[in-house]
Short mmCIF file of C-alpha atoms and ligand atoms in Angstrom, two decimals:
data_model
loop_
_atom_site.label_atom_id
_atom_site.label_comp_id
_atom_site.label_asym_id
_atom_site.label_seq_id
_atom_site.Cartn_x
_atom_site.Cartn_y
_atom_site.Cartn_z
CA UNK A 562 0.00 0.00 0.00
CA UNK A 563 1.15 3.52 -0.57
CA UNK A 564 -0.12 7.00 0.14
CA UNK A 565 -0.93 9.08 -2.92
CA UNK A 566 -0.42 12.82 -3.34
CA UNK A 567 -3.69 14.81 -3.22
CA UNK A 568 -4.08 17.77 -5.61
CA UNK A 569 -5.34 21.03 -4.14
CA UNK A 570 -7.74 23.60 -5.60
CA UNK A 571 -7.26 25.57 -7.84
CA UNK A 572 -4.93 23.02 -9.51
CA UNK A 573 -6.22 22.83 -13.11
CA UNK A 574 -5.72 19.03 -13.18
CA UNK A 575 -8.76 18.77 -10.88
CA UNK A 576 -10.82 19.94 -13.90
CA UNK A 577 -9.96 16.85 -15.97
CA UNK A 578 -12.89 14.63 -16.97
CA UNK A 579 -12.04 11.04 -16.03
CA UNK A 580 -12.30 8.21 -18.57
CA UNK A 581 -14.35 5.04 -18.02
CA UNK A 582 -12.32 2.14 -16.61
CA UNK A 583 -11.92 -0.72 -19.09
CA UNK A 584 -9.12 -2.72 -17.40
CA UNK A 585 -10.24 -4.54 -14.27
CA UNK A 586 -8.19 -6.82 -12.05
CA UNK A 587 -5.52 -6.90 -9.33
CA UNK A 588 -3.75 -3.74 -10.53
CA UNK A 589 -6.95 -1.70 -10.30
CA UNK A 590 -7.72 -3.31 -6.91
CA UNK A 591 -4.26 -2.21 -5.72
CA UNK A 592 -4.89 1.34 -6.88
CA UNK A 593 -8.32 1.28 -5.18
CA UNK A 594 -6.74 0.13 -1.92
CA UNK A 595 -4.16 2.94 -2.16
CA UNK A 596 -7.03 5.39 -2.74
CA UNK A 597 -8.80 4.13 0.40
CA UNK A 598 -5.56 4.19 2.42
CA UNK A 599 -4.89 7.79 1.32
CA UNK A 600 -8.48 8.76 2.21
CA UNK A 601 -8.26 7.18 5.69
CA UNK A 602 -4.85 8.78 6.36
CA UNK A 603 -5.98 12.29 5.32
CA UNK A 604 -8.47 11.72 7.08
CA UNK A 605 -11.52 12.00 4.84
CA UNK A 606 -14.78 10.22 4.00
CA UNK A 607 -14.32 10.15 0.23
CA UNK A 608 -11.64 10.45 -2.42
CA UNK A 609 -11.88 10.34 -6.20
CA UNK A 610 -9.07 9.16 -8.49
CA UNK A 611 -9.10 12.63 -10.10
CA UNK A 612 -7.85 14.08 -6.80
CA UNK A 613 -4.68 11.98 -6.98
CA UNK A 614 -4.17 12.88 -10.65
CA UNK A 615 -5.42 9.54 -12.03
CA UNK A 616 -8.11 10.26 -14.60
CA UNK A 617 -10.08 7.01 -14.45
CA UNK A 618 -13.63 6.68 -13.11
CA UNK A 619 -13.07 5.21 -9.65
CA UNK A 620 -13.94 6.59 -6.22
CA UNK A 621 -13.33 5.54 -2.60
CA UNK A 622 -15.93 6.26 0.09
CA UNK A 623 -16.38 5.36 3.76
CA UNK A 624 -18.80 7.41 5.85
CA UNK A 625 -19.01 4.91 8.74
CA UNK A 626 -18.02 5.99 12.24
CA UNK A 627 -15.70 3.01 12.71
CA UNK A 628 -14.07 3.46 9.28
CA UNK A 629 -14.87 -0.13 8.38
CA UNK A 630 -17.45 0.18 5.57
CA UNK A 631 -15.32 0.99 2.52
CA UNK A 632 -16.81 1.36 -0.95
CA UNK A 633 -14.70 1.25 -4.10
CA UNK A 634 -16.96 2.26 -6.97
CA UNK A 635 -15.75 1.89 -10.54
CA UNK A 636 -17.64 3.58 -13.38
CA UNK A 637 -20.38 4.76 -10.98
CA UNK A 638 -23.72 5.88 -12.47
CA UNK A 639 -26.23 7.73 -10.32
CA UNK A 640 -29.98 8.17 -10.48
CA UNK A 641 -30.93 11.08 -8.26
CA UNK A 642 -34.24 10.88 -6.40
CA UNK A 643 -36.00 12.45 -3.47
CA UNK A 644 -35.68 15.98 -2.23
CA UNK A 645 -32.68 18.23 -2.33
CA UNK A 646 -31.25 18.95 1.10
CA UNK A 647 -28.52 21.35 2.09
CA UNK A 648 -25.61 20.14 4.22
CA UNK A 649 -22.13 21.35 4.99
CA UNK A 650 -19.41 19.86 2.79
CA UNK A 651 -15.67 19.84 2.78
CA UNK A 652 -13.12 18.33 0.41
CA UNK A 653 -9.58 16.97 0.77
CA UNK A 654 -8.66 19.09 -2.28
CA UNK A 655 -10.06 22.25 -0.64
CA UNK A 656 -8.57 21.92 2.87
CA UNK A 657 -10.09 23.84 5.77
CA UNK A 658 -13.15 25.08 3.83
CA UNK A 659 -16.68 23.97 4.76
CA UNK A 660 -19.75 25.34 3.00
CA UNK A 661 -23.39 24.30 2.59
CA UNK A 662 -24.27 22.54 -0.69
CA UNK A 663 -27.64 21.19 -1.91
CA UNK A 664 -27.70 17.50 -2.89
CA UNK A 665 -30.34 14.85 -3.51
CA UNK A 666 -31.16 12.93 -0.34
CA UNK A 667 -31.47 9.55 -2.06
CA UNK A 668 -29.60 8.02 -4.99
CA UNK A 669 -29.62 4.76 -6.90
CA UNK A 670 -26.07 3.67 -7.62
CA UNK A 671 -24.86 1.22 -10.23
CA UNK A 672 -21.14 0.54 -10.47
CA UNK A 673 -18.53 -2.19 -10.70
CA UNK A 674 -15.95 -3.32 -8.18
CA UNK A 675 -12.24 -3.28 -9.16
CA UNK A 676 -12.50 -6.88 -10.37
CA UNK A 677 -15.34 -5.90 -12.72
CA UNK A 678 -18.26 -7.38 -10.76
CA UNK A 679 -21.42 -5.30 -11.17
CA UNK A 680 -23.24 -3.89 -8.14
CA UNK A 681 -26.23 -1.70 -7.45
CA UNK A 682 -27.64 -0.22 -4.26
CA UNK A 683 -29.64 2.65 -2.81
CA UNK A 684 -27.87 5.27 -0.70
CA UNK A 685 -29.31 7.89 1.64
CA UNK A 686 -28.10 10.68 3.86
CA UNK A 687 -24.37 11.26 4.22
CA UNK A 688 -23.46 8.29 2.01
CA UNK A 689 -25.62 9.73 -0.80
CA UNK A 690 -24.08 13.20 -0.37
CA UNK A 691 -20.55 11.81 -0.36
CA UNK A 692 -21.06 9.68 -3.49
CA UNK A 693 -22.56 12.66 -5.37
CA UNK A 694 -19.59 14.81 -4.30
CA UNK A 695 -17.03 12.19 -5.41
CA UNK A 696 -18.77 11.56 -8.75
CA UNK A 697 -18.60 15.31 -9.43
CA UNK A 698 -14.80 15.05 -9.11
CA UNK A 699 -14.76 12.49 -11.95
CA UNK A 700 -16.40 15.15 -14.15
CA UNK A 701 -13.89 17.80 -13.09
CA UNK A 702 -16.37 19.49 -10.80
CA UNK A 703 -15.71 20.69 -7.22
CA UNK A 704 -18.14 21.58 -4.43
CA UNK A 705 -16.97 25.20 -4.58
CA UNK A 706 -18.60 25.38 -8.04
CA UNK A 707 -21.99 25.38 -6.26
CA UNK A 708 -21.07 28.51 -4.29
CA UNK A 709 -21.32 32.15 -5.38
CA UNK A 710 -18.43 33.40 -7.52
CA UNK A 711 -17.60 35.88 -4.77
CA UNK A 712 -17.19 33.06 -2.24
CA UNK A 713 -15.25 30.94 -4.73
CA UNK A 714 -12.82 33.79 -5.46
CA UNK A 715 -12.27 34.27 -1.74
CA UNK A 716 -11.56 30.55 -1.24
CA UNK A 717 -9.23 30.50 -4.25
CA UNK A 718 -7.19 33.41 -2.88
CA UNK A 719 -7.04 31.90 0.60
CA UNK A 720 -5.80 28.54 -0.68
CA UNK A 721 -3.25 30.05 -3.07
CA UNK A 722 -1.87 32.07 -0.14
CA UNK A 723 -1.63 28.90 2.00
CA UNK A 724 0.05 27.00 -0.83
CA UNK A 725 2.58 29.78 -1.30
CA UNK A 726 3.32 29.86 2.42
CA UNK A 727 3.91 26.10 2.61
CA UNK A 728 5.92 25.86 -0.62
NI1 NI B 1326 -13.85 16.37 -2.71
#
């Protein structure tokens, strides 16, 4: 296992649209495990391949309190249902920033595991929010895109200042 380097906003590589995975197997499983490991170490509840500069459609998620319910979703497809609810979100690529974002409260998920086995399930609450957030990353979208441009500019400046200071 190895820890991967997480890209930080406004790094333009975070805007890359990820390609569907076509090669399944042990190598992809290894990458998925590294993605989970990196997410747990951060610590975070979700991490998309895009955030570690790998532009393939795979995300890692674990919203459980005991950090023992990992999901590795390959080529995830979402059907959004229910109401839209607002909740506070953060992102490992936008460190230290938390802002309210509206998401669907329930989603139907179809995906594959890293070995290519199909799966489908219904997700609610925080799990649904987190999966929607991570799937956005695969399309080059960040939660700050849902905020006002004034707020986004402020966040951008703040993070660039931090990045300069730690460089
Ligand atoms: Ni994120």
